[in-house]
PDB file of C-alpha atoms and ligand atoms in Angstrom:
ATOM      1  CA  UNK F  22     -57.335   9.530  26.898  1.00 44.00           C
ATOM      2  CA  UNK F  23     -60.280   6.999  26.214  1.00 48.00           C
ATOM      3  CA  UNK F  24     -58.183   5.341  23.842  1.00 49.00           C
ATOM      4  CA  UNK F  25     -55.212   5.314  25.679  1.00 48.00           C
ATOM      5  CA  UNK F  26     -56.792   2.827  28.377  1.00 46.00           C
ATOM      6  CA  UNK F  27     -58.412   0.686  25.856  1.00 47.00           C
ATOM      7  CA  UNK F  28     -54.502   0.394  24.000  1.00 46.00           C
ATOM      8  CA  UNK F  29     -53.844  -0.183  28.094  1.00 43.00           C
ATOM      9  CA  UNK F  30     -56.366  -2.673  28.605  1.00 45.00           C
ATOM     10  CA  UNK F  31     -55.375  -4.363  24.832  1.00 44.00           C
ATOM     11  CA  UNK F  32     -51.785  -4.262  25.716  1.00 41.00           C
ATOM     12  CA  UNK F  33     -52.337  -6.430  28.898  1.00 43.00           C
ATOM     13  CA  UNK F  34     -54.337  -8.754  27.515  1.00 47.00           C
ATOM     14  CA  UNK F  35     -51.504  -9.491  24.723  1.00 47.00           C
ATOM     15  CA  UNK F  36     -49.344 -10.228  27.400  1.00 44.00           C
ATOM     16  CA  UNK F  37     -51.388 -12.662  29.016  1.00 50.00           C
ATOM     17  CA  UNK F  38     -51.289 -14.312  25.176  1.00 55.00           C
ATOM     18  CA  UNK F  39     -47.077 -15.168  25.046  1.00 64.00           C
ATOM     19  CA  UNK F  40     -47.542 -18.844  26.005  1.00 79.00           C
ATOM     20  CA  UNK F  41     -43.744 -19.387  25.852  1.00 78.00           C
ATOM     21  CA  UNK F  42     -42.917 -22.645  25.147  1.00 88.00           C
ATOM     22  CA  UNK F  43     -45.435 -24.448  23.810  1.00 93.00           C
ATOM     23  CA  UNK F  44     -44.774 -26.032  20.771  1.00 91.00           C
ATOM     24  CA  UNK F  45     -47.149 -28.268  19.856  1.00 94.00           C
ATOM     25  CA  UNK F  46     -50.049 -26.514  17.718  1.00 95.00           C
ATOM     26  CA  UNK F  47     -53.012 -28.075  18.586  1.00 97.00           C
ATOM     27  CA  UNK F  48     -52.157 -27.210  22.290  1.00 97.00           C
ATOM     28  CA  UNK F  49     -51.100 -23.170  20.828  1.00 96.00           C
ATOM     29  CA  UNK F  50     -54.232 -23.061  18.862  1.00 97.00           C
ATOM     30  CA  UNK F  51     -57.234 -23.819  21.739  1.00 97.00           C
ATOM     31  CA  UNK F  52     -54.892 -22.123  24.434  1.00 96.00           C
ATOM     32  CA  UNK F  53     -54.988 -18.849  22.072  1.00 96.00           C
ATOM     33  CA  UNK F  54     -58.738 -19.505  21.622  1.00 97.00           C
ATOM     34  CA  UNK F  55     -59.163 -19.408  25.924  1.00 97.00           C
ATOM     35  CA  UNK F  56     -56.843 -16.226  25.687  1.00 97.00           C
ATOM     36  CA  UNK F  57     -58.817 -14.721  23.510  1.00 97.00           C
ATOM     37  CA  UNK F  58     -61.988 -15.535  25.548  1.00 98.00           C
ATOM     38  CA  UNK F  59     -60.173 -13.902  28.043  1.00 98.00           C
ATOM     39  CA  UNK F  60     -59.294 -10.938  26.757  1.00 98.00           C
ATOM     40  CA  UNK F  61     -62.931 -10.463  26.072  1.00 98.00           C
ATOM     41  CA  UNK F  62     -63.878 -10.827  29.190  1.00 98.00           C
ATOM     42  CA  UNK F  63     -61.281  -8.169  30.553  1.00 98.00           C
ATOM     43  CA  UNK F  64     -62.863  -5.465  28.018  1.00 98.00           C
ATOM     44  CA  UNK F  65     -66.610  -6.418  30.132  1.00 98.00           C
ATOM     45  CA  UNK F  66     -64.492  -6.433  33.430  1.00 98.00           C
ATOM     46  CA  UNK F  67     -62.770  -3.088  32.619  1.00 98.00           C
ATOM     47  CA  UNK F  68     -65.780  -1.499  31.912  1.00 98.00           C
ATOM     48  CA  UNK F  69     -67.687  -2.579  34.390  1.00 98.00           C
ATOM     49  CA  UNK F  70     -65.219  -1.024  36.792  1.00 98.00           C
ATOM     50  CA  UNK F  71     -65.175   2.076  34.833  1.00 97.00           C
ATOM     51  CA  UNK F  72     -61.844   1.914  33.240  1.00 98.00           C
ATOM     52  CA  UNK F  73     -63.248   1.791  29.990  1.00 98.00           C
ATOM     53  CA  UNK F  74     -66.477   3.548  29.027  1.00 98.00           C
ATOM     54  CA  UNK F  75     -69.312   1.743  28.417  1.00 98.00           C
ATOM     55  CA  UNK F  76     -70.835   0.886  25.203  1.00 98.00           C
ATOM     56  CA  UNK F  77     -73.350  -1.334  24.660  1.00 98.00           C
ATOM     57  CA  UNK F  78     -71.801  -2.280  21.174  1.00 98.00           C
ATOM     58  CA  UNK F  79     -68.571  -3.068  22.593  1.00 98.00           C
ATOM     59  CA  UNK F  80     -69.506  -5.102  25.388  1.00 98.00           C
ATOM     60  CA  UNK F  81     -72.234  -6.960  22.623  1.00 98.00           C
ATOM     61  CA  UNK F  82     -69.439  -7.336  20.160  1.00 98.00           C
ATOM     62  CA  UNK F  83     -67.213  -8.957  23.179  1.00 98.00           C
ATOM     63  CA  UNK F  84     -70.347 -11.505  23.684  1.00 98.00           C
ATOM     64  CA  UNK F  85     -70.453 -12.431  20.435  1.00 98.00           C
ATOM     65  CA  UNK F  86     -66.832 -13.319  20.423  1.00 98.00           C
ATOM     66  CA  UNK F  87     -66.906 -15.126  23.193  1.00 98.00           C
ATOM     67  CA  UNK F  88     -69.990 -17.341  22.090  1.00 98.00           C
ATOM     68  CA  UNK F  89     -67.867 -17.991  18.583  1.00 98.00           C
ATOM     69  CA  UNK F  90     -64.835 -18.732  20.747  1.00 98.00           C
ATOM     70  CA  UNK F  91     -66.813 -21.019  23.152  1.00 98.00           C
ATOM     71  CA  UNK F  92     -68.483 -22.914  19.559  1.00 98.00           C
ATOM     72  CA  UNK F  93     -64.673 -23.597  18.549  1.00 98.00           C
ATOM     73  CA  UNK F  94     -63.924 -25.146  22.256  1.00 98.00           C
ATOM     74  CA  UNK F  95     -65.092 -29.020  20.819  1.00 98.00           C
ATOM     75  CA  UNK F  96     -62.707 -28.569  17.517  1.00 98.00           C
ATOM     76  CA  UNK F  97     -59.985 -27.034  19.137  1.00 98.00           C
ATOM     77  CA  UNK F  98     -59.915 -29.593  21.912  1.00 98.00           C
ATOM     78  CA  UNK F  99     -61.203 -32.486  19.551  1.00 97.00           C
ATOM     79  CA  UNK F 100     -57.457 -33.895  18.802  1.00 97.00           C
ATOM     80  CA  UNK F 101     -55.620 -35.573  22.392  1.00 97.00           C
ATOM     81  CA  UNK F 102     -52.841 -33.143  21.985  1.00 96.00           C
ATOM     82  CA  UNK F 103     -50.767 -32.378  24.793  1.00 93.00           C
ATOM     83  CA  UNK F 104     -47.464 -30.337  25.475  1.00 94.00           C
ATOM     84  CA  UNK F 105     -45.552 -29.977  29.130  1.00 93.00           C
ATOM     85  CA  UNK F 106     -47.312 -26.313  29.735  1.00 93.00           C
ATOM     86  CA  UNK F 107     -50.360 -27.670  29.112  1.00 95.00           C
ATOM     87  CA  UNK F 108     -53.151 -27.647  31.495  1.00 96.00           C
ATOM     88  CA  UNK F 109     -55.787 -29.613  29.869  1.00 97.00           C
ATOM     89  CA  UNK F 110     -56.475 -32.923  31.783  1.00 97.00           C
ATOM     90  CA  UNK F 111     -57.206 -36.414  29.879  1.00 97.00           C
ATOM     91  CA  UNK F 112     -60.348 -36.448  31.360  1.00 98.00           C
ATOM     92  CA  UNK F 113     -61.423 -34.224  28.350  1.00 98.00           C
ATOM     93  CA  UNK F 114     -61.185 -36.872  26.556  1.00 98.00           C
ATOM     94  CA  UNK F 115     -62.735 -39.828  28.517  1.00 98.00           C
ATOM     95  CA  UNK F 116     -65.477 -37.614  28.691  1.00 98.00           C
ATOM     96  CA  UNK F 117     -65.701 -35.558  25.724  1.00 98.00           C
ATOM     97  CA  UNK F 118     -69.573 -35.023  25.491  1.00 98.00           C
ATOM     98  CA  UNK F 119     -69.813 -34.093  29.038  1.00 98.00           C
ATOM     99  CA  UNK F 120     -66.470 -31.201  27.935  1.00 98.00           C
ATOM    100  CA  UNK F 121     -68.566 -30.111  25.441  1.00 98.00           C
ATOM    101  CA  UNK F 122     -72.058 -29.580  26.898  1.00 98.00           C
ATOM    102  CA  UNK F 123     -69.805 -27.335  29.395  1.00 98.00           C
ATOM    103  CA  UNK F 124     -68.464 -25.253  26.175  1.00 98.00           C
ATOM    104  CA  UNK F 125     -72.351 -25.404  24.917  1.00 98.00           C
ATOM    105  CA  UNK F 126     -73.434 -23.902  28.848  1.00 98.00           C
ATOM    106  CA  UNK F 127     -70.842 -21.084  27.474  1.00 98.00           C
ATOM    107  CA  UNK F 128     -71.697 -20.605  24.332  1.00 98.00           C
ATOM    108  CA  UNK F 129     -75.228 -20.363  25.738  1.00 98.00           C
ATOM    109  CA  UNK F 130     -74.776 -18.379  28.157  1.00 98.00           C
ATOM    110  CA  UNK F 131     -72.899 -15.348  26.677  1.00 98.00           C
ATOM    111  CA  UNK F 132     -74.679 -15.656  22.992  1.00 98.00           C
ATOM    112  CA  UNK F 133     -78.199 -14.997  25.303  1.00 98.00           C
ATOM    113  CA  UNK F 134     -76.436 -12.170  26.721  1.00 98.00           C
ATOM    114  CA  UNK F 135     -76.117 -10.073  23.228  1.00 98.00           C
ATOM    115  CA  UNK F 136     -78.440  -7.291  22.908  1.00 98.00           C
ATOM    116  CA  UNK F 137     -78.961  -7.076  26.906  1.00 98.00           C
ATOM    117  CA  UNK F 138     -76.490  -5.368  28.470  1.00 98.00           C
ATOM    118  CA  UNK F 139     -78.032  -2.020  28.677  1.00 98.00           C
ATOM    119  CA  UNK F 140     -76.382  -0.239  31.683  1.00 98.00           C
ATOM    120  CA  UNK F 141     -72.999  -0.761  33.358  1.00 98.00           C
ATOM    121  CA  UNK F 142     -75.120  -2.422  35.793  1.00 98.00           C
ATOM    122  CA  UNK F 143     -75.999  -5.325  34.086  1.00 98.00           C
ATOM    123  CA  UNK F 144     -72.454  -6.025  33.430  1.00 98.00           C
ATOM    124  CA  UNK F 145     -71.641  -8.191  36.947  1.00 98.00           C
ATOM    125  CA  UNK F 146     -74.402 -10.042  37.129  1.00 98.00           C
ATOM    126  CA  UNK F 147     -73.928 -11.014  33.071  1.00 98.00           C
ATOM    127  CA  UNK F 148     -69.811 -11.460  34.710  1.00 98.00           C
ATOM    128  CA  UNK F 149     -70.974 -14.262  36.851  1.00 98.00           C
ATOM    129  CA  UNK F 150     -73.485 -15.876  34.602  1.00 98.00           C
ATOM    130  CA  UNK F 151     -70.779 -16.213  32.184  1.00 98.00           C
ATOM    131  CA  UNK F 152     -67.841 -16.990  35.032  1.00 98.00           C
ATOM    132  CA  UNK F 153     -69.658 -19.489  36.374  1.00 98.00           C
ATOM    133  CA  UNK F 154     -69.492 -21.592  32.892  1.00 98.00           C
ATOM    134  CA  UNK F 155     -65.925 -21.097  32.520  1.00 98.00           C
ATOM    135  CA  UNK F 156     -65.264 -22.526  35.943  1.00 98.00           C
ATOM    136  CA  UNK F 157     -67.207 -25.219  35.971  1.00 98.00           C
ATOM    137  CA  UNK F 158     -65.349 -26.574  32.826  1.00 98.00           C
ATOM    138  CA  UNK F 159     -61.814 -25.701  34.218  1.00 98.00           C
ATOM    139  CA  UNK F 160     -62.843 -27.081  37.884  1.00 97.00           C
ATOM    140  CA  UNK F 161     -63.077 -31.048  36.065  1.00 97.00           C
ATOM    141  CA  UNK F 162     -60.370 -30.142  32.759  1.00 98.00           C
ATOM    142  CA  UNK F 163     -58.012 -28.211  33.725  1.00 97.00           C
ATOM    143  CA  UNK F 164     -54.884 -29.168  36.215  1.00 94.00           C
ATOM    144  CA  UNK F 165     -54.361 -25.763  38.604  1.00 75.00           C
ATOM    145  CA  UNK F 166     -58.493 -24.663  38.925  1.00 51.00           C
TER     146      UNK F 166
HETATM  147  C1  HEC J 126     -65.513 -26.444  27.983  1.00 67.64           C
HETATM  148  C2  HEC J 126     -64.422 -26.148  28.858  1.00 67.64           C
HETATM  149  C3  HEC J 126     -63.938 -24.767  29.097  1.00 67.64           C
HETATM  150  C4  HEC J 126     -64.677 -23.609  29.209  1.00 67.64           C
HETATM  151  C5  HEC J 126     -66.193 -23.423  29.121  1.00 67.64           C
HETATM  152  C6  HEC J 126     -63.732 -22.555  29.479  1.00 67.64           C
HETATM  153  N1  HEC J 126     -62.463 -23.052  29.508  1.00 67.64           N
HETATM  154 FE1  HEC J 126     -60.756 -21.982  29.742  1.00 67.64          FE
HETATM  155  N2  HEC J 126     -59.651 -23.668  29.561  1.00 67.64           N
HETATM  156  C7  HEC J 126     -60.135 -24.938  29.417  1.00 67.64           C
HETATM  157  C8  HEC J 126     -59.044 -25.885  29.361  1.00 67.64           C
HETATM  158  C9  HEC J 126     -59.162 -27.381  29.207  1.00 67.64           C
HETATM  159  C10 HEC J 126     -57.859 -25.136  29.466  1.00 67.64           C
HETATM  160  C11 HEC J 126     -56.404 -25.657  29.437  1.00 67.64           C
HETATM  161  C12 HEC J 126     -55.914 -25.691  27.996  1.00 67.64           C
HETATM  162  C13 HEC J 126     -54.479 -26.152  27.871  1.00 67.64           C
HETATM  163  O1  HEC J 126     -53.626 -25.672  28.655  1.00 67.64           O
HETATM  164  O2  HEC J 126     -54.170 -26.991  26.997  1.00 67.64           O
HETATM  165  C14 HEC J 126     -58.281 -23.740  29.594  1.00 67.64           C
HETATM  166  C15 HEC J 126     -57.406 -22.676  29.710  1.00 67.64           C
HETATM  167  C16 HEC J 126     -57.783 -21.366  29.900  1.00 67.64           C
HETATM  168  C17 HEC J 126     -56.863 -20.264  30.031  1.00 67.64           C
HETATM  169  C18 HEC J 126     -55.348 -20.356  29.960  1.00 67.64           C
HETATM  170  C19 HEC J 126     -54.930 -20.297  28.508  1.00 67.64           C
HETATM  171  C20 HEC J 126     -53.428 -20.309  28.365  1.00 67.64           C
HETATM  172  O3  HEC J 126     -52.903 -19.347  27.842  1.00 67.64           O
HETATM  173  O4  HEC J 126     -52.791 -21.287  28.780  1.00 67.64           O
HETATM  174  C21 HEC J 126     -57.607 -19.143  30.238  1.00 67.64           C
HETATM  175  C22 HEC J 126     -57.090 -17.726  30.414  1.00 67.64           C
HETATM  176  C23 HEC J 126     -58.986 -19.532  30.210  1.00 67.64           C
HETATM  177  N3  HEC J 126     -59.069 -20.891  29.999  1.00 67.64           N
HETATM  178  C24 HEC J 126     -60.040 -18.667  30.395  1.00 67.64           C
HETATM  179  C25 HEC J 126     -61.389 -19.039  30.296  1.00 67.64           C
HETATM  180  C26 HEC J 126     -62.491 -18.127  30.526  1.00 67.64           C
HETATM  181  C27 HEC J 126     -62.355 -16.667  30.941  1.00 67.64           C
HETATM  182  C28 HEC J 126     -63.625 -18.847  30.313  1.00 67.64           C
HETATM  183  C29 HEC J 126     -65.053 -18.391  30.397  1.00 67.64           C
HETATM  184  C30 HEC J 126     -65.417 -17.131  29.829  1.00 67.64           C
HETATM  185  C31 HEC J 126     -63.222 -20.205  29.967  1.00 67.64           C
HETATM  186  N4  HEC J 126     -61.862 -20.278  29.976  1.00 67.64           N
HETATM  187  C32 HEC J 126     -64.099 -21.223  29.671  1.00 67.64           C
HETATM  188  C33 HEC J 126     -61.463 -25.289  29.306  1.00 67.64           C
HETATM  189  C34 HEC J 126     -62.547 -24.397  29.305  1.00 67.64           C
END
């Protein structure tokens, strides 16, 4: 049964990841990057609703995958690349150190977060810590935020 809602919660999360479409690979490659962020953050979401149990290793090894993730944000975004489905707005570019301290505040943020998560109740407040980063980077870069 447990792992029937974690295939669930995986299977969801893939679907999110179809980006139909896009074509140019630089745009693919940091949009799959952001899904995968995501998806992490779905496994910490899920379980702290209680759909999936919680573990303190799982919701550690999600941390540390979004802090790699996050560390990838300045290469994956470094080239201008842009495709009709993508979101990303030029001003990533005119201000590239400014996009990248935001990725940093992520990186930060959920890498500090490793090792203390120790109930299910630390997992919302740790939720908006980490949301908080992710919107203040999409609220300047990215059209529809
Ligand atoms: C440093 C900036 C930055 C941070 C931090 C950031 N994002 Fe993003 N995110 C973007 C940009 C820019 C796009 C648009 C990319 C594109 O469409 O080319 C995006 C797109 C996305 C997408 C859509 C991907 C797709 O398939 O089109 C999701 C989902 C997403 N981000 C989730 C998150 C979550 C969750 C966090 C925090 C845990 C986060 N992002 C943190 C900049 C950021």
């Amino acid at each position: 049964m447990k792992t029937g809602i974690i295939l669930l919660a995986a299977t969801v999360g893939t679907a999110a990841i179809a980006h139909t479409g896009v074509e140019d690979e630089d745009v693919l490659a940091r949009m799959n990057g952001m899904s995968a962020i995501a998806q992490e953050m779905k496994t910490i979401g899920g379980t702290a609703k209680g759909e999936i149990d919680f573990e303190a290793s799982r919701i550690d090894a999600a941390l540390k995958t979004i802090a790699q993730e996050a560390e990838r944000i300045p290469t994956l975004f470094s080239a201008e690349s842009t495709d009709p489905k993508s979101g990303a707005l030029p001003e990533i570019w005119t201000d590239f150190e400014d996009f990248q301290e935001k990725a940093g505040a992520l990186q930060a943020v959920s890498s500090g977060l490793v090792g203390e998560i120790e109930s299910v109740g630390d997992l919302r407040p740790a939720m908006r810590r980490i949301g908080k980063t992710c919107r203040a980077c999409h609220a300047d870069y990215r059209a529809s935020d």
